[in-house]
């Protein structure tokens, strides 16, 4: 279970689907100020989910509200979208830079050479960013956080979005 308002629920053994939902009922009401998604179903393979859950135990996570608060306070940190190039170009959180999960290990030391600086990673829903955070943690990055819920939760909260590629 992550630290955000989404929780992961076990499903029937014959299903390959995982259900992400708000805890019911009071927690859903508490989350309604910054989340509009009440329930969503995401299909992921069991092996992938196992690897993500193992990595989750080794990385820190935060909510979209935590990240927005940091931005509002003008805290200094690197906000990194790890989705594919076309996903980033379609839209991304305002101010985020792009280092796709497929190249982050290759490029991060050039783009972000200081391994102690704070980094917040996000993806579509919080899976790939957990894996990327775990990977760069192994490379010596000490202040890495994965944003749970990813861009889907960011959009649902109505937080600023940009379109297109950044220079």
Coordinates of N, CA and C in Angstrom, one line a residue:
X1 N 0.9 -1.2 0.0 CA 0.0 0.0 0.0 C 0.9 1.2 0.0
X2 N 0.6 2.2 -0.8 CA 1.4 3.4 -0.9 C 0.9 4.4 0.0
X3 N 1.6 5.6 0.0 CA 1.2 6.7 0.9 C 0.1 7.6 0.3
X4 N -0.4 7.3 -0.9 CA -1.3 8.2 -1.4 C -2.8 7.7 -1.2
X5 N -3.7 8.4 -1.8 CA -5.1 8.0 -1.5 C -5.5 6.8 -2.4
X6 N -4.7 6.3 -3.2 CA -5.0 5.1 -3.9 C -4.4 3.9 -3.2
X7 N -5.1 2.8 -3.2 CA -4.6 1.6 -2.5 C -4.7 0.4 -3.5
X8 N -3.9 -0.6 -3.3 CA -3.9 -1.8 -4.2 C -4.7 -2.9 -3.6
X9 N -5.6 -3.5 -4.3 CA -6.5 -4.5 -3.8 C -6.2 -5.8 -4.5
X10 N -6.2 -6.9 -3.8 CA -6.0 -8.3 -4.4 C -7.3 -8.6 -5.2
X11 N -7.1 -9.3 -6.3 CA -8.2 -9.7 -7.1 C -8.2 -11.3 -7.2
X12 N -9.2 -11.8 -7.9 CA -9.4 -13.2 -8.0 C -8.2 -13.8 -8.7
X13 N -7.7 -15.0 -8.3 CA -6.5 -15.6 -8.9 C -6.6 -15.9 -10.4
X14 N -7.8 -16.0 -10.9 CA -7.9 -16.3 -12.3 C -7.9 -15.0 -13.2
X15 N -7.7 -13.8 -12.5 CA -7.7 -12.6 -13.2 C -6.3 -12.0 -13.3
X16 N -6.0 -11.3 -14.4 CA -4.7 -10.6 -14.5 C -4.9 -9.1 -14.3
X17 N -6.0 -8.7 -13.7 CA -6.3 -7.3 -13.5 C -6.1 -6.9 -12.0
X18 N -5.5 -5.8 -11.8 CA -5.4 -5.2 -10.5 C -6.3 -4.0 -10.4
X19 N -7.0 -3.9 -9.3 CA -7.9 -2.8 -9.1 C -7.3 -1.7 -8.2
X20 N -7.2 -0.5 -8.7 CA -6.7 0.6 -7.9 C -7.9 1.4 -7.5
X21 N -8.1 1.6 -6.2 CA -9.3 2.4 -5.8 C -9.0 3.1 -4.5
X22 N -9.9 4.1 -4.2 CA -9.8 4.8 -2.9 C -10.2 3.9 -1.8
X23 N -9.6 4.0 -0.7 CA -10.2 3.3 0.5 C -11.6 3.8 0.7
X24 N -12.5 3.0 1.1 CA -13.9 3.4 1.2 C -14.3 3.3 2.7
X25 N -15.4 4.1 3.1 CA -15.9 5.2 2.4 C -15.3 6.5 2.8
X26 N -14.9 6.7 4.0 CA -14.4 8.0 4.6 C -13.2 8.5 3.9
X27 N -12.2 7.6 3.5 CA -11.0 8.1 2.9 C -11.3 8.7 1.5
X28 N -12.3 8.1 0.8 CA -12.6 8.6 -0.5 C -13.1 10.1 -0.4
X29 N -13.9 10.3 0.6 CA -14.4 11.7 0.9 C -13.2 12.6 1.2
X30 N -12.3 12.2 2.0 CA -11.2 13.0 2.4 C -10.3 13.3 1.2
X31 N -10.2 12.4 0.2 CA -9.4 12.6 -0.9 C -10.1 13.4 -2.0
X32 N -11.3 13.6 -1.9 CA -12.1 14.2 -3.0 C -11.6 15.7 -3.3
X33 N -10.9 16.3 -2.4 CA -10.5 17.7 -2.6 C -9.4 17.7 -3.7
X34 N -8.6 16.7 -3.9 CA -7.5 16.7 -4.9 C -7.6 15.5 -5.8
X35 N -8.5 14.6 -5.7 CA -8.6 13.5 -6.6 C -10.1 13.4 -7.1
X36 N -10.2 13.1 -8.4 CA -11.6 12.9 -8.9 C -11.8 11.5 -9.4
X37 N -10.7 10.7 -9.5 CA -10.9 9.3 -9.9 C -11.3 8.5 -8.7
X38 N -12.5 7.9 -8.8 CA -12.9 7.1 -7.7 C -12.5 5.6 -7.9
X39 N -12.4 5.2 -9.1 CA -12.1 3.8 -9.3 C -11.5 3.6 -10.7
X40 N -10.5 2.8 -10.9 CA -10.0 2.5 -12.2 C -9.4 1.1 -12.2
X41 N -9.5 0.5 -13.3 CA -8.9 -0.9 -13.5 C -7.8 -0.8 -14.5
X42 N -6.7 -1.4 -14.1 CA -5.5 -1.4 -14.9 C -5.0 -2.8 -15.1
X43 N -4.7 -3.2 -16.3 CA -4.2 -4.5 -16.6 C -2.7 -4.5 -16.6
X44 N -2.2 -5.4 -15.8 CA -0.7 -5.6 -15.7 C -0.4 -7.0 -15.5
X45 N 0.6 -7.5 -16.1 CA 1.0 -8.9 -15.9 C 1.5 -9.2 -14.4
X46 N 1.2 -10.4 -13.9 CA 1.6 -10.7 -12.5 C 3.1 -10.5 -12.3
X47 N 4.0 -10.9 -13.2 CA 5.4 -10.8 -13.0 C 5.8 -9.3 -12.9
X48 N 5.3 -8.5 -13.7 CA 5.5 -7.0 -13.6 C 5.1 -6.5 -12.3
X49 N 3.9 -6.8 -11.8 CA 3.4 -6.3 -10.6 C 4.3 -6.8 -9.4
X50 N 4.8 -8.0 -9.5 CA 5.7 -8.5 -8.4 C 7.0 -7.7 -8.4
X51 N 7.6 -7.4 -9.5 CA 8.8 -6.6 -9.6 C 8.6 -5.2 -9.0
X52 N 7.4 -4.6 -9.4 CA 7.1 -3.3 -8.9 C 6.9 -3.3 -7.4
X53 N 6.2 -4.2 -6.9 CA 6.0 -4.3 -5.5 C 7.3 -4.5 -4.7
X54 N 8.2 -5.3 -5.2 CA 9.5 -5.5 -4.6 C 10.2 -4.2 -4.6
X55 N 10.2 -3.4 -5.7 CA 10.9 -2.2 -5.8 C 10.3 -1.1 -4.9
X56 N 9.0 -1.2 -4.7 CA 8.3 -0.2 -3.8 C 8.8 -0.3 -2.4
X57 N 9.2 -1.4 -2.0 CA 9.8 -1.6 -0.7 C 11.1 -0.9 -0.5
X58 N 11.8 -0.5 -1.6 CA 13.1 0.1 -1.5 C 13.1 1.5 -1.8
X59 N 12.0 2.1 -2.3 CA 12.0 3.5 -2.7 C 10.9 4.3 -1.9
X60 N 11.1 5.6 -1.8 CA 10.2 6.4 -1.2 C 9.1 6.9 -2.2
X61 N 7.9 7.1 -1.8 CA 6.8 7.6 -2.6 C 6.2 8.8 -2.0
X62 N 5.5 9.6 -2.8 CA 4.8 10.7 -2.3 C 3.5 10.8 -3.2
X63 N 2.6 11.7 -2.8 CA 1.4 11.9 -3.5 C 1.6 13.1 -4.5
X64 N 0.6 13.3 -5.4 CA 0.7 14.4 -6.3 C 0.5 15.7 -5.5
X65 N -0.3 15.6 -4.4 CA -0.5 16.8 -3.5 C 0.8 17.2 -2.9
X66 N 1.6 16.2 -2.5 CA 2.9 16.5 -1.9 C 3.8 17.3 -2.9
X67 N 3.8 16.8 -4.1 CA 4.7 17.4 -5.1 C 4.2 18.8 -5.5
X68 N 2.9 19.0 -5.6 CA 2.3 20.3 -5.9 C 2.6 21.3 -4.7
X69 N 2.6 20.8 -3.5 CA 2.9 21.7 -2.4 C 4.4 22.1 -2.4
X70 N 5.2 21.2 -2.8 CA 6.7 21.5 -3.0 C 6.9 22.6 -4.0
X71 N 6.2 22.4 -5.2 CA 6.3 23.4 -6.2 C 5.7 24.7 -5.8
X72 N 4.6 24.7 -5.1 CA 4.0 26.0 -4.6 C 5.0 26.7 -3.6
X73 N 5.7 26.0 -2.9 CA 6.7 26.5 -1.9 C 8.0 26.9 -2.6
X74 N 8.1 26.7 -3.9 CA 9.3 26.9 -4.7 C 10.5 26.2 -4.2
X75 N 10.3 24.9 -3.7 CA 11.4 24.1 -3.3 C 12.2 23.7 -4.5
X76 N 13.5 23.5 -4.3 CA 14.3 23.2 -5.4 C 14.4 21.6 -5.5
X77 N 14.0 21.1 -6.6 CA 14.1 19.6 -6.9 C 13.9 19.4 -8.4
X78 N 14.4 18.3 -8.8 CA 14.2 17.9 -10.2 C 12.9 17.1 -10.4
X79 N 12.1 17.6 -11.3 CA 10.8 16.9 -11.5 C 10.9 16.2 -12.9
X80 N 10.9 14.9 -12.9 CA 11.3 14.1 -14.0 C 10.2 13.1 -14.5
X81 N 9.7 13.3 -15.7 CA 8.8 12.4 -16.4 C 9.5 11.3 -17.0
X82 N 9.2 10.0 -16.6 CA 9.9 8.9 -17.2 C 9.1 8.1 -18.2
X83 N 8.0 8.7 -18.7 CA 7.2 8.0 -19.7 C 7.9 8.0 -21.0
X84 N 7.3 7.4 -22.0 CA 7.9 7.4 -23.4 C 7.8 8.8 -24.0
X85 N 8.6 9.0 -25.0 CA 8.7 10.3 -25.7 C 7.4 10.8 -26.1
X86 N 6.6 9.9 -26.8 CA 5.3 10.4 -27.3 C 4.3 10.7 -26.2
X87 N 4.4 10.0 -25.0 CA 3.5 10.3 -23.9 C 3.9 11.7 -23.3
X88 N 5.1 12.0 -23.2 CA 5.6 13.3 -22.7 C 5.2 14.4 -23.6
X89 N 5.3 14.2 -24.9 CA 5.0 15.2 -25.9 C 3.5 15.5 -25.9
X90 N 2.7 14.5 -25.6 CA 1.2 14.7 -25.5 C 0.8 15.6 -24.4
X91 N 1.3 15.4 -23.2 CA 1.2 16.3 -22.1 C 2.1 15.8 -21.0
X92 N 2.4 16.8 -20.1 CA 3.2 16.4 -18.9 C 3.0 17.5 -17.9
X93 N 3.4 17.2 -16.7 CA 3.2 18.1 -15.5 C 4.1 19.3 -15.9
X94 N 3.5 20.5 -15.6 CA 4.2 21.7 -15.9 C 5.5 21.8 -15.1
X95 N 6.6 22.1 -15.9 CA 7.9 22.2 -15.3 C 8.7 20.9 -15.3
X96 N 8.1 19.8 -15.7 CA 8.8 18.5 -15.6 C 9.8 18.4 -16.8
X97 N 10.9 17.8 -16.6 CA 11.8 17.5 -17.7 C 11.6 16.0 -18.1
X98 N 12.1 15.6 -19.2 CA 11.9 14.2 -19.7 C 13.2 13.4 -19.7
X99 N 13.1 12.3 -19.0 CA 14.2 11.3 -19.1 C 13.4 9.9 -19.1
X100 N 13.1 9.4 -20.3 CA 12.4 8.2 -20.4 C 13.0 7.0 -19.6
X101 N 12.1 6.1 -19.1 CA 12.6 5.0 -18.4 C 13.6 4.1 -19.2
X102 N 13.4 4.1 -20.5 CA 14.3 3.3 -21.3 C 15.7 3.8 -21.4
X103 N 15.9 5.1 -21.1 CA 17.3 5.7 -21.2 C 17.7 6.4 -19.9
X104 N 17.0 6.3 -18.9 CA 17.3 7.1 -17.7 C 18.6 6.7 -17.1
X105 N 18.9 5.4 -17.0 CA 20.2 4.9 -16.5 C 21.4 5.4 -17.3
X106 N 21.2 5.4 -18.6 CA 22.2 5.8 -19.5 C 22.5 7.3 -19.4
X107 N 21.5 8.2 -19.3 CA 21.6 9.6 -19.4 C 21.6 10.4 -18.1
X108 N 21.1 9.8 -17.0 CA 20.9 10.7 -15.8 C 22.2 11.3 -15.3
X109 N 23.3 10.6 -15.3 CA 24.5 11.2 -14.8 C 25.0 12.4 -15.6
X110 N 24.6 12.4 -16.8 CA 24.9 13.6 -17.7 C 23.9 14.8 -17.4
X111 N 22.7 14.4 -17.3 CA 21.6 15.5 -17.1 C 21.6 15.9 -15.7
X112 N 21.7 15.0 -14.7 CA 21.6 15.4 -13.3 C 22.8 14.7 -12.6
X113 N 24.0 15.3 -12.7 CA 25.2 14.7 -12.2 C 25.3 14.7 -10.6
X114 N 24.6 15.6 -9.9 CA 24.7 15.6 -8.5 C 23.8 14.6 -7.9
X115 N 24.3 13.5 -7.4 CA 23.5 12.4 -6.9 C 22.8 12.6 -5.6
X116 N 23.1 13.8 -4.9 CA 22.4 14.1 -3.7 C 21.2 15.0 -3.8
X117 N 21.1 15.6 -5.0 CA 20.0 16.6 -5.2 C 18.6 15.8 -5.2
X118 N 17.6 16.5 -4.7 CA 16.3 15.8 -4.7 C 15.7 15.7 -6.1
X119 N 15.1 14.5 -6.3 CA 14.5 14.1 -7.6 C 13.1 13.5 -7.3
X120 N 12.1 14.0 -8.1 CA 10.8 13.3 -8.0 C 10.5 12.8 -9.4
X121 N 10.3 11.5 -9.5 CA 10.0 10.8 -10.8 C 8.5 10.5 -10.9
X122 N 8.0 10.6 -12.1 CA 6.6 10.2 -12.3 C 6.4 9.5 -13.6
X123 N 5.4 8.7 -13.8 CA 5.1 8.1 -15.1 C 3.6 8.2 -15.3
X124 N 3.0 7.2 -15.9 CA 1.5 7.3 -16.2 C 0.7 7.0 -14.9
X125 N 1.1 6.0 -14.1 CA 0.3 5.7 -13.0 C 1.1 5.3 -11.7
X126 N 2.4 5.4 -11.8 CA 3.2 5.1 -10.6 C 3.9 3.8 -10.6
X127 N 3.9 3.1 -11.7 CA 4.6 1.8 -11.7 C 6.0 2.0 -12.3
X128 N 6.1 2.6 -13.5 CA 7.4 2.7 -14.1 C 8.3 3.6 -13.3
X129 N 7.7 4.7 -12.7 CA 8.6 5.6 -11.9 C 9.1 4.9 -10.6
X130 N 8.4 3.9 -10.1 CA 9.0 3.1 -9.0 C 10.2 2.4 -9.4
X131 N 10.1 1.7 -10.6 CA 11.2 0.9 -11.1 C 12.4 1.8 -11.5
X132 N 12.1 3.0 -12.1 CA 13.2 3.9 -12.4 C 13.9 4.5 -11.1
X133 N 13.1 4.8 -10.1 CA 13.6 5.3 -8.8 C 14.5 4.2 -8.2
X134 N 14.1 3.0 -8.3 CA 14.9 1.9 -7.7 C 16.2 1.7 -8.5
X135 N 16.1 1.9 -9.8 CA 17.3 1.7 -10.6 C 18.3 2.8 -10.4
X136 N 17.9 4.1 -10.3 CA 18.9 5.1 -10.1 C 19.3 5.2 -8.7
X137 N 18.5 4.6 -7.8 CA 19.0 4.5 -6.4 C 20.2 3.6 -6.3
X138 N 20.1 2.5 -7.1 CA 21.3 1.6 -7.2 C 22.5 2.2 -7.8
X139 N 22.3 3.3 -8.6 CA 23.4 4.0 -9.2 C 24.0 5.0 -8.3
X140 N 23.4 5.2 -7.1 CA 24.0 6.1 -6.1 C 23.2 7.3 -5.8
X141 N 22.1 7.5 -6.5 CA 21.2 8.7 -6.2 C 20.5 8.4 -4.9
X142 N 20.7 9.4 -4.0 CA 20.2 9.2 -2.6 C 18.9 9.9 -2.2
X143 N 18.4 10.8 -3.1 CA 17.3 11.6 -2.7 C 16.2 11.5 -3.8
X144 N 15.7 10.3 -4.1 CA 14.8 10.0 -5.2 C 13.5 9.6 -4.6
X145 N 12.4 10.1 -5.1 CA 11.0 9.8 -4.7 C 10.2 9.5 -6.0
X146 N 9.3 8.6 -5.9 CA 8.4 8.3 -7.0 C 7.0 8.9 -6.6
X147 N 6.4 9.6 -7.6 CA 5.1 10.2 -7.4 C 4.0 9.2 -7.7
X148 N 3.4 8.7 -6.6 CA 2.3 7.7 -6.8 C 1.1 8.3 -7.5
X149 N 0.6 7.5 -8.4 CA -0.6 7.9 -9.2 C -0.2 8.5 -10.5
X150 N 1.1 9.0 -10.6 CA 1.6 9.5 -11.9 C 0.8 10.6 -12.5
X151 N 0.9 10.8 -13.8 CA 0.3 11.9 -14.5 C -1.2 11.7 -14.5
X152 N -1.7 10.5 -14.3 CA -3.2 10.4 -14.2 C -3.7 11.0 -13.0
X153 N -3.1 10.8 -11.9 CA -3.5 11.5 -10.6 C -3.3 13.0 -10.7
X154 N -2.2 13.4 -11.3 CA -1.9 14.8 -11.5 C -3.0 15.5 -12.3
X155 N -3.4 14.9 -13.4 CA -4.5 15.5 -14.2 C -5.8 15.5 -13.4
X156 N -6.1 14.4 -12.7 CA -7.3 14.3 -12.0 C -7.4 15.4 -10.9
X157 N -6.3 15.8 -10.4 CA -6.2 16.8 -9.3 C -6.4 18.2 -9.9
X158 N -6.3 18.3 -11.3 CA -6.4 19.6 -11.9 C -5.1 20.4 -11.9
X159 N -4.0 19.8 -11.7 CA -2.8 20.5 -11.6 C -2.2 20.9 -12.9
X160 N -1.3 21.9 -13.0 CA -0.9 22.4 -14.3 C -0.3 21.4 -15.2
X161 N -0.7 21.5 -16.5 CA -0.2 20.6 -17.6 C 0.4 21.4 -18.7
X162 N 1.5 20.9 -19.3 CA 2.0 21.5 -20.5 C 2.0 20.5 -21.6
X163 N 2.0 21.0 -22.8 CA 2.0 20.1 -24.0 C 3.2 20.3 -24.8
X164 N 3.6 19.3 -25.6 CA 4.8 19.4 -26.4 C 6.1 19.2 -25.7
X165 N 7.2 19.2 -26.4 CA 8.5 18.9 -25.9 C 9.1 20.2 -25.3
X166 N 9.9 20.1 -24.3 CA 10.6 21.2 -23.7 C 12.0 21.2 -24.3
X167 N 12.6 22.4 -24.5 CA 13.9 22.4 -25.1 C 15.0 21.7 -24.2

